[in-house]
Coordinates of C-alpha atoms in Angstrom, one line a residue:
X56 CA 85.3 109.3 96.0
X57 CA 88.4 111.2 97.3
X58 CA 88.5 112.0 101.0
X59 CA 90.7 114.8 102.2
X60 CA 91.0 113.7 105.8
X61 CA 91.0 110.6 108.0
X62 CA 87.7 111.6 109.5
X63 CA 86.1 112.0 106.1
X64 CA 87.5 108.6 105.0
X65 CA 86.0 107.0 108.1
X66 CA 82.6 108.5 107.4
X67 CA 82.7 107.3 103.8
X68 CA 83.5 103.8 104.8
X69 CA 80.8 103.7 107.4
X70 CA 78.3 104.9 104.9
X71 CA 79.4 102.6 102.1
X72 CA 76.8 100.1 100.7
X73 CA 78.9 98.7 97.9
X74 CA 82.4 97.2 97.8
X75 CA 85.2 99.8 97.8
X76 CA 88.5 99.7 95.9
X77 CA 91.1 101.6 97.8
X78 CA 93.7 103.2 95.5
X79 CA 96.6 105.5 95.7
X80 CA 98.4 106.1 92.4
X81 CA 96.8 103.0 90.9
X82 CA 100.3 101.6 89.9
X83 CA 99.8 98.1 91.4
X84 CA 96.2 97.4 90.4
X85 CA 95.4 93.7 90.3
X86 CA 93.6 92.4 87.1
X87 CA 90.6 91.3 89.2
X88 CA 90.2 94.5 91.2
X89 CA 86.7 95.9 91.2
X90 CA 84.4 98.1 93.3
X91 CA 83.9 101.8 93.8
X92 CA 87.2 103.6 93.7
X93 CA 88.2 105.3 97.0
X94 CA 91.1 107.6 96.0
X95 CA 93.5 108.1 98.9
X96 CA 95.6 110.8 97.3
X97 CA 93.8 113.6 99.1
X98 CA 95.2 112.4 102.4
X99 CA 98.7 113.6 101.7
X100 CA 101.8 115.3 103.2
X101 CA 104.8 114.5 105.3
X102 CA 103.8 115.2 108.9
X103 CA 107.2 114.6 110.6
X104 CA 110.7 114.1 109.4
X105 CA 113.6 113.9 111.9
X106 CA 116.8 113.1 109.9
X107 CA 118.9 112.7 113.1
X108 CA 116.4 110.1 114.4
X109 CA 116.1 108.4 111.0
X110 CA 112.4 108.7 111.2
X111 CA 109.7 109.9 108.8
X112 CA 105.9 110.0 109.1
X113 CA 103.7 110.6 106.1
X114 CA 100.1 110.4 105.2
X115 CA 99.1 107.5 102.9
X116 CA 98.4 109.6 99.8
X117 CA 101.9 111.2 99.8
X118 CA 103.7 110.6 96.5
X119 CA 106.7 108.3 96.9
X120 CA 108.7 110.7 94.8
X121 CA 108.0 113.5 97.3
X122 CA 109.3 111.3 100.2
X123 CA 112.4 110.2 98.3
X124 CA 113.2 113.8 97.4
X125 CA 112.9 114.9 101.1
X126 CA 115.1 112.1 102.1
X127 CA 117.7 112.7 99.4
X128 CA 118.0 116.3 100.5
X129 CA 119.3 114.9 103.8
X130 CA 121.4 112.1 102.1
X131 CA 119.0 109.5 103.3
X132 CA 116.7 106.9 101.7
X133 CA 114.2 104.1 102.3
X134 CA 116.2 101.0 102.9
X135 CA 113.7 98.6 101.3
X136 CA 114.1 100.2 97.9
X137 CA 110.5 100.5 96.5
X138 CA 110.4 100.7 92.7
X139 CA 109.9 104.3 91.6
X140 CA 106.7 103.9 89.5
X141 CA 105.3 107.2 88.4
X142 CA 102.4 108.2 90.7
X143 CA 103.2 105.7 93.4
X144 CA 102.0 106.7 96.9
X145 CA 103.6 105.6 100.2
X146 CA 100.2 104.0 101.2
X147 CA 100.2 101.8 98.1
X148 CA 103.8 100.8 98.8
X149 CA 103.0 99.8 102.3
X150 CA 99.7 98.1 101.4
X151 CA 101.6 95.9 98.9
X152 CA 104.7 95.5 101.0
X153 CA 106.6 96.6 97.9
X154 CA 110.3 95.7 98.5
X155 CA 113.2 95.9 96.0
X156 CA 116.6 94.2 95.7
X157 CA 117.9 95.6 99.0
X158 CA 115.4 93.5 100.9
X159 CA 118.1 90.8 101.2
X160 CA 120.2 93.1 103.4
X161 CA 117.9 95.9 104.8
X162 CA 114.6 93.9 105.1
X163 CA 111.2 94.4 103.5
X164 CA 108.9 97.4 103.7
X165 CA 107.2 95.9 106.7
X166 CA 110.5 95.8 108.6
X167 CA 110.8 99.6 108.1
X168 CA 107.3 100.4 109.3
X169 CA 107.3 101.7 112.8
X170 CA 103.7 102.8 113.2
X171 CA 100.5 102.9 111.2
X172 CA 97.0 104.5 111.3
X173 CA 94.2 103.0 109.4
X174 CA 90.4 102.9 109.1
X175 CA 88.7 99.5 109.4
X176 CA 85.8 98.2 107.3
X177 CA 83.5 99.4 110.0
X178 CA 84.8 103.0 109.8
X179 CA 86.8 102.8 113.1
X180 CA 90.1 104.6 113.3
X181 CA 93.0 102.5 114.6
X182 CA 96.5 103.5 115.6
X183 CA 99.3 101.0 116.3
X184 CA 103.0 101.3 116.8
X185 CA 104.9 104.6 117.1
X186 CA 108.0 106.3 115.9
X187 CA 110.6 104.1 117.4
X188 CA 111.4 100.4 117.2
X189 CA 109.8 98.0 119.7
X190 CA 107.0 100.5 120.5
X191 CA 104.2 97.9 120.2
X192 CA 102.1 96.3 122.9
X193 CA 99.8 93.5 122.1
X194 CA 99.5 92.3 118.5
X195 CA 101.7 94.0 116.0
X196 CA 99.1 95.4 113.6
X197 CA 101.8 97.4 111.8
X198 CA 103.3 94.2 110.3
X199 CA 99.8 92.8 109.6
X200 CA 98.8 95.9 107.6
X201 CA 102.0 95.6 105.4
X202 CA 101.0 93.6 102.4
X203 CA 97.3 93.4 103.3
X204 CA 96.4 95.3 100.1
X205 CA 93.6 97.2 101.8
X206 CA 91.6 94.1 102.8
X207 CA 91.9 94.9 106.5
X208 CA 91.7 98.6 106.4
X209 CA 92.5 101.8 104.6
X210 CA 96.0 103.0 105.7
X211 CA 96.0 106.7 106.4
X212 CA 99.4 107.4 107.9
X213 CA 102.7 105.5 108.2
X214 CA 105.8 106.0 110.3
X215 CA 109.0 104.7 108.7
X216 CA 112.6 104.3 109.6
X217 CA 115.1 105.6 107.1
X218 CA 118.8 105.0 106.5
X219 CA 121.8 106.9 105.3
X220 CA 122.5 107.0 101.6
X221 CA 125.7 105.1 100.8
X222 CA 128.5 107.2 99.4
X223 CA 129.4 104.6 96.8
X224 CA 127.6 101.8 94.9
X225 CA 129.3 99.3 92.6
X226 CA 127.9 96.4 90.6
X227 CA 129.7 93.2 89.7
X228 CA 128.4 91.6 86.5
X229 CA 128.9 87.9 86.0
X230 CA 128.4 86.3 82.6
X231 CA 129.3 83.1 80.7
X232 CA 127.6 80.6 83.0
X233 CA 124.4 78.7 82.7
X234 CA 121.4 79.2 85.0
X235 CA 122.7 76.5 87.4
X236 CA 126.0 78.3 87.7
X237 CA 124.2 81.6 88.1
X238 CA 122.2 80.4 91.0
X239 CA 125.3 78.9 92.7
X240 CA 127.2 82.1 92.2
X241 CA 124.5 84.2 93.9
X242 CA 124.4 81.8 96.8
X243 CA 128.2 81.9 97.1
X244 CA 128.1 85.8 97.0
X245 CA 125.4 86.2 99.5
X246 CA 126.8 83.5 101.9
X247 CA 130.1 85.3 102.4
X248 CA 131.1 88.3 104.5
X249 CA 131.0 90.9 101.7
X250 CA 127.6 92.5 102.6
X251 CA 125.9 92.1 99.2
X252 CA 122.9 94.5 99.0
X253 CA 121.5 93.2 95.7
X254 CA 121.7 89.9 93.9
X255 CA 119.7 89.3 90.7
X256 CA 119.8 88.0 87.1
X257 CA 118.6 90.0 84.1
X258 CA 116.6 88.6 81.3
X259 CA 119.7 88.5 79.1
X260 CA 121.4 86.1 81.5
X261 CA 123.7 88.5 83.2
X262 CA 124.1 88.1 87.0
X263 CA 124.3 91.4 88.9
X264 CA 125.6 91.8 92.5
X265 CA 125.7 95.1 94.3
X266 CA 128.0 96.4 97.0
X267 CA 127.4 99.7 98.9
X268 CA 129.2 101.8 101.5
X269 CA 132.3 103.8 102.1
X270 CA 134.7 103.8 99.1
X271 CA 137.6 102.0 100.8
X272 CA 135.3 99.3 102.2
X273 CA 133.5 98.8 98.8
X274 CA 136.8 98.5 96.9
X275 CA 138.1 95.8 99.3
X276 CA 134.8 93.9 99.2
X277 CA 134.6 94.1 95.4
X278 CA 138.0 92.5 95.0
X279 CA 137.2 89.8 97.6
X280 CA 133.9 89.1 95.8
X281 CA 135.7 88.9 92.5
X282 CA 137.8 86.2 93.9
X283 CA 134.7 84.3 95.0
X284 CA 133.1 84.6 91.6
X285 CA 136.1 83.8 89.4
X286 CA 135.4 80.1 89.2
X287 CA 131.9 80.8 87.8
X288 CA 132.6 83.0 84.8
X289 CA 133.7 86.4 83.4
X290 CA 133.5 89.3 85.9
X291 CA 133.1 93.0 85.3
X292 CA 132.9 95.7 88.0
X293 CA 131.1 99.0 87.2
X294 CA 130.3 102.0 89.3
X295 CA 126.6 102.6 90.2
X296 CA 123.6 100.3 90.1
X297 CA 121.9 101.0 86.8
X298 CA 121.6 97.3 86.3
X299 CA 119.2 97.1 89.2
X300 CA 117.0 99.8 87.6
X301 CA 116.9 97.5 84.5
X302 CA 115.8 94.7 86.8
X303 CA 112.9 96.8 88.1
X304 CA 112.0 97.9 84.6
X305 CA 111.4 94.3 83.5
X306 CA 108.4 93.9 85.7
X307 CA 107.0 97.3 84.9
X308 CA 107.6 97.3 81.1
X309 CA 106.5 93.7 80.4
X310 CA 103.3 93.6 78.3
X311 CA 102.8 89.8 78.6
X312 CA 101.0 88.0 81.4
X313 CA 103.4 88.4 84.3
X314 CA 103.8 86.2 87.4
X315 CA 105.6 87.0 90.6
X316 CA 106.8 83.8 92.3
X317 CA 108.5 83.7 95.7
X318 CA 110.2 80.5 96.8
X319 CA 113.5 79.3 98.4
X320 CA 116.4 79.9 96.1
X321 CA 117.2 76.2 96.3
X322 CA 113.9 75.5 94.6
X323 CA 114.4 78.0 91.8
X324 CA 116.2 75.7 89.3
X325 CA 113.4 73.2 89.0
X326 CA 110.8 75.9 88.6
X327 CA 112.8 77.8 86.0
X328 CA 112.8 74.7 83.8
X329 CA 109.0 75.2 83.5
X330 CA 109.0 78.8 82.4
X331 CA 107.9 79.3 78.8
X332 CA 109.0 82.9 78.4
X333 CA 111.4 85.5 79.6
X334 CA 112.2 85.9 83.3
X335 CA 114.3 87.8 85.7
X336 CA 115.5 86.9 89.2
X337 CA 115.9 89.0 92.4
X338 CA 116.7 88.3 96.0
X339 CA 119.4 85.8 95.0
X340 CA 116.9 83.6 93.1
X341 CA 114.2 83.7 95.7
X342 CA 112.0 86.0 93.6
X343 CA 111.1 85.2 90.0
X344 CA 109.4 87.6 87.6
X345 CA 108.1 85.4 84.7
X346 CA 106.4 86.2 81.4
X347 CA 104.0 83.5 80.2
X348 CA 101.1 82.9 77.8
X349 CA 97.6 83.5 79.2
X350 CA 96.9 79.8 79.7
X351 CA 100.0 79.0 81.6
X352 CA 100.0 78.1 85.3
X353 CA 103.1 77.3 87.4
X354 CA 103.6 74.0 89.2
X355 CA 104.8 75.3 92.6
X356 CA 107.1 73.5 95.0
X357 CA 106.1 73.2 98.7
X358 CA 106.0 76.6 100.4
X359 CA 106.2 78.7 97.3
X360 CA 103.8 81.5 96.5
X361 CA 102.8 82.9 93.1
X362 CA 100.6 85.8 92.1
X363 CA 99.4 87.0 88.7
X364 CA 100.2 90.7 88.3
X365 CA 99.3 91.3 84.7
X366 CA 97.3 89.7 82.0
X367 CA 94.6 87.0 82.0
X368 CA 96.6 84.0 83.2
X369 CA 94.7 81.5 85.4
X370 CA 94.5 82.4 89.0
X371 CA 96.2 79.9 91.3
X372 CA 94.1 78.3 94.1
X373 CA 95.3 78.9 97.6
X374 CA 98.0 76.4 98.4
X375 CA 97.4 76.2 102.1
X376 CA 93.8 75.9 103.2
X377 CA 94.8 76.4 106.9
X378 CA 96.4 79.7 106.0
X379 CA 93.4 80.7 103.9
X380 CA 91.1 80.0 106.8
X381 CA 93.1 82.1 109.2
X382 CA 93.3 85.0 106.7
X383 CA 89.5 84.9 106.2
X384 CA 89.0 85.0 110.0
X385 CA 91.3 88.0 110.4
X386 CA 89.6 89.8 107.6
X387 CA 86.2 89.2 109.1
X388 CA 87.2 90.9 112.3
X389 CA 88.5 94.0 110.6
X390 CA 85.9 94.1 107.8
X391 CA 82.9 92.1 108.8
X392 CA 80.7 93.5 105.9
X393 CA 83.4 92.6 103.3
X394 CA 83.3 96.2 102.0
X395 CA 87.0 96.7 101.5
X396 CA 89.0 95.5 98.4
X397 CA 92.6 96.0 97.5
X398 CA 94.7 99.1 98.2
X399 CA 97.2 100.1 95.5

């Protein structure tokens, strides 16, 4: 099914008698997704863009590439840096709270969402938030919908804040250290005053740190950061941020069972010792992308979260039963029939 309007979508959900799988470009489908596909790509188009106000409103089925092209024409961008998967829609990005390396400085997708429209599991149309910050009374459903993966409602429209595109990007590459030194170097870089906008480790063991901004500022910060990193290993400074594209490509190109693990960076070293295959780090070590055999399951430290993104690896049980009970209660209010699945 492919609705062309919010009203048609609401009618389809009201009349549904089997579970629905809400999809956009289908780029983030979960291995266990099932149900009748509800294709959101017919609800498309940028409905408002005010570059001077750093605000854009788009329907959920709008291709991410279309939004990024419109922003680039005004030398703007989405601060949370969603990965540019072919076919991605802005609704799928929001529903999965897809946030890239710049999350450590600009915040996640949910932090850029100003307003949202969605249809609940009962076919009711809901609007929450607006086009400016702090435009929410009562519960902030905008943040709740980010990352909900279509289990609370089918997102139909999103208002986003944008940000200016930096004139210059440079990447500092650090090599010649072990994983313990790599983690310490990222902590040192992110803890200083140099406004690092990306901190990761590639599968080949190279640490990458990104600086962005006006040329004079970037050059000064790059030299200051070089001095911070000198005790850790060999340093190379290159213009651009192609290394962060390689970091994104690891999770997209991997053909093995793939896990996404979020934890405190201070917990990363102990968990990395468990990993049986290749891995990459983002968010200064707080996000791990790990390849593993199908029968592998991570032993998580307290507070960590893991999700299987690809392959047939065992699904982890919910670590916190209290959180699970709250999530089930919220979902029952928005979708009492249990008709909605994931949105991707």
